[in-house]
Short mmCIF file of C-alpha atoms in Angstrom, two decimals:
data_model
loop_
_atom_site.label_atom_id
_atom_site.label_comp_id
_atom_site.label_asym_id
_atom_site.label_seq_id
_atom_site.Cartn_x
_atom_site.Cartn_y
_atom_site.Cartn_z
CA UNK A 1 111.96 110.42 94.93
CA UNK A 2 115.00 110.77 97.17
CA UNK A 3 116.02 113.94 95.56
CA UNK A 4 112.59 115.23 96.12
CA UNK A 5 112.99 114.84 99.84
CA UNK A 6 114.71 116.98 102.11
CA UNK A 7 117.78 114.79 102.83
CA UNK A 8 121.17 114.77 101.05
CA UNK A 9 122.13 113.05 98.15
CA UNK A 10 123.13 109.66 98.76
CA UNK A 11 126.61 108.04 98.11
CA UNK A 12 127.66 106.34 94.99
CA UNK A 13 127.26 102.99 96.74
CA UNK A 14 123.49 103.41 96.87
CA UNK A 15 121.93 101.81 93.90
CA UNK A 16 119.35 103.02 91.29
CA UNK A 17 119.73 106.81 92.12
CA UNK A 18 118.74 107.63 88.47
CA UNK A 19 116.47 104.66 87.81
CA UNK A 20 112.84 105.20 87.63
CA UNK A 21 111.05 103.42 90.22
CA UNK A 22 107.15 102.25 91.15
CA UNK A 23 105.03 101.23 94.10
CA UNK A 24 107.09 102.92 96.80
CA UNK A 25 106.00 104.07 100.29
CA UNK A 26 108.20 106.51 102.41
CA UNK A 27 108.79 107.16 105.83
CA UNK A 28 110.42 110.63 106.76
CA UNK A 29 110.80 111.77 110.22
CA UNK A 30 113.15 113.54 112.55
CA UNK A 31 115.46 110.39 112.63
CA UNK A 32 115.25 108.88 109.31
CA UNK A 33 114.25 108.66 105.66
CA UNK A 34 113.40 105.28 104.52
CA UNK A 35 111.84 104.22 101.02
CA UNK A 36 110.54 100.91 99.91
CA UNK A 37 110.13 100.56 96.05
CA UNK A 38 110.59 98.47 92.94
CA UNK A 39 112.63 99.60 90.00
CA UNK A 40 109.87 100.28 86.75
CA UNK A 41 109.93 98.27 83.85
CA UNK A 42 108.19 98.54 80.64
CA UNK A 43 105.82 95.55 81.06
CA UNK A 44 104.41 97.21 84.43
CA UNK A 45 105.16 93.76 86.27
CA UNK A 46 106.52 93.78 89.63
CA UNK A 47 109.79 92.08 89.82
CA UNK A 48 112.02 91.12 92.99
CA UNK A 49 114.01 92.68 94.55
CA UNK A 50 112.06 94.86 96.58
CA UNK A 51 114.35 97.62 97.36
CA UNK A 52 114.83 99.32 100.92
CA UNK A 53 117.02 102.11 101.14
CA UNK A 54 117.69 104.15 104.42
CA UNK A 55 119.29 107.67 105.69
CA UNK A 56 120.09 108.01 109.22
CA UNK A 57 119.76 111.38 110.05
CA UNK A 58 121.58 111.36 113.21
CA UNK A 59 124.68 109.50 111.80
CA UNK A 60 124.22 110.81 108.29
CA UNK A 61 124.90 106.93 107.10
CA UNK A 62 122.91 105.65 103.95
CA UNK A 63 122.30 101.99 103.61
CA UNK A 64 120.43 99.76 101.41
CA UNK A 65 119.14 96.26 101.41
CA UNK A 66 117.54 94.32 98.04
CA UNK A 67 114.61 91.86 99.44
CA UNK A 68 114.29 88.82 97.28
CA UNK A 69 112.35 85.56 97.28
CA UNK A 70 109.32 86.77 99.92
CA UNK A 71 106.68 83.91 100.43
CA UNK A 72 103.19 83.85 101.03
CA UNK A 73 101.90 80.50 102.46
CA UNK A 74 98.31 79.54 101.51
CA UNK A 75 96.13 76.60 100.61
CA UNK A 76 96.05 74.98 97.23
CA UNK A 77 93.10 72.57 98.58
CA UNK A 78 92.27 70.14 101.38
CA UNK A 79 95.67 69.40 103.15
CA UNK A 80 97.66 70.92 100.25
CA UNK A 81 100.01 74.12 101.27
CA UNK A 82 101.44 76.17 98.65
CA UNK A 83 103.90 79.29 98.69
CA UNK A 84 103.82 82.00 96.26
CA UNK A 85 105.86 85.43 95.77
CA UNK A 86 104.66 87.64 97.93
CA UNK A 87 104.79 90.81 95.92
CA UNK A 88 103.02 93.92 95.46
CA UNK A 89 102.71 97.90 95.81
CA UNK A 90 104.18 99.00 99.03
CA UNK A 91 101.16 100.75 100.43
CA UNK A 92 102.48 101.57 104.03
CA UNK A 93 105.91 101.78 105.76
CA UNK A 94 106.46 101.90 109.53
CA UNK A 95 109.12 101.84 112.06
CA UNK A 96 109.17 100.64 115.60
CA UNK A 97 112.25 101.29 117.07
CA UNK A 98 114.99 99.22 114.95
CA UNK A 99 112.44 97.12 113.10
CA UNK A 100 110.21 97.87 110.19
CA UNK A 101 106.89 96.97 108.73
CA UNK A 102 105.59 97.05 105.26
CA UNK A 103 102.26 96.47 103.84
CA UNK A 104 102.35 95.14 100.49
CA UNK A 105 98.87 95.57 98.27
CA UNK A 106 99.03 91.52 97.34
CA UNK A 107 96.48 90.19 95.16
CA UNK A 108 95.59 86.50 95.06
CA UNK A 109 95.21 86.46 91.25
CA UNK A 110 98.86 87.32 90.92
CA UNK A 111 99.75 83.49 91.32
CA UNK A 112 98.17 81.83 94.05
CA UNK A 113 96.84 78.50 92.76
CA UNK A 114 94.23 76.54 94.55
CA UNK A 115 90.70 76.16 95.21
CA UNK A 116 88.95 78.39 97.93
CA UNK A 117 85.69 77.38 99.32
CA UNK A 118 85.72 73.95 97.83
#
């Protein structure tokens, strides 16, 4: 995906340059290019980390972060709070100054135990 965008090739320190990716979203404007993605695997199951790679178009510097252990709080029953992995397709990526916001297509049946409406 990076190769298809109008940005220079990343430096060797940026991981996954030749890896297949999946469930990604990108942000490409006059200031920066950002892509959030998972590595593709044969089982088609999302696995951490969720990678975010950024190119600053003013400084021409690449950076990368690997997000792991993102959690979603839910309720497993009366008075019972549970946490589960917050993992899903990246459906939206936005920036507001130096903060980034991602929307993930999280599906509750992917591991959130509990009773809803009981």
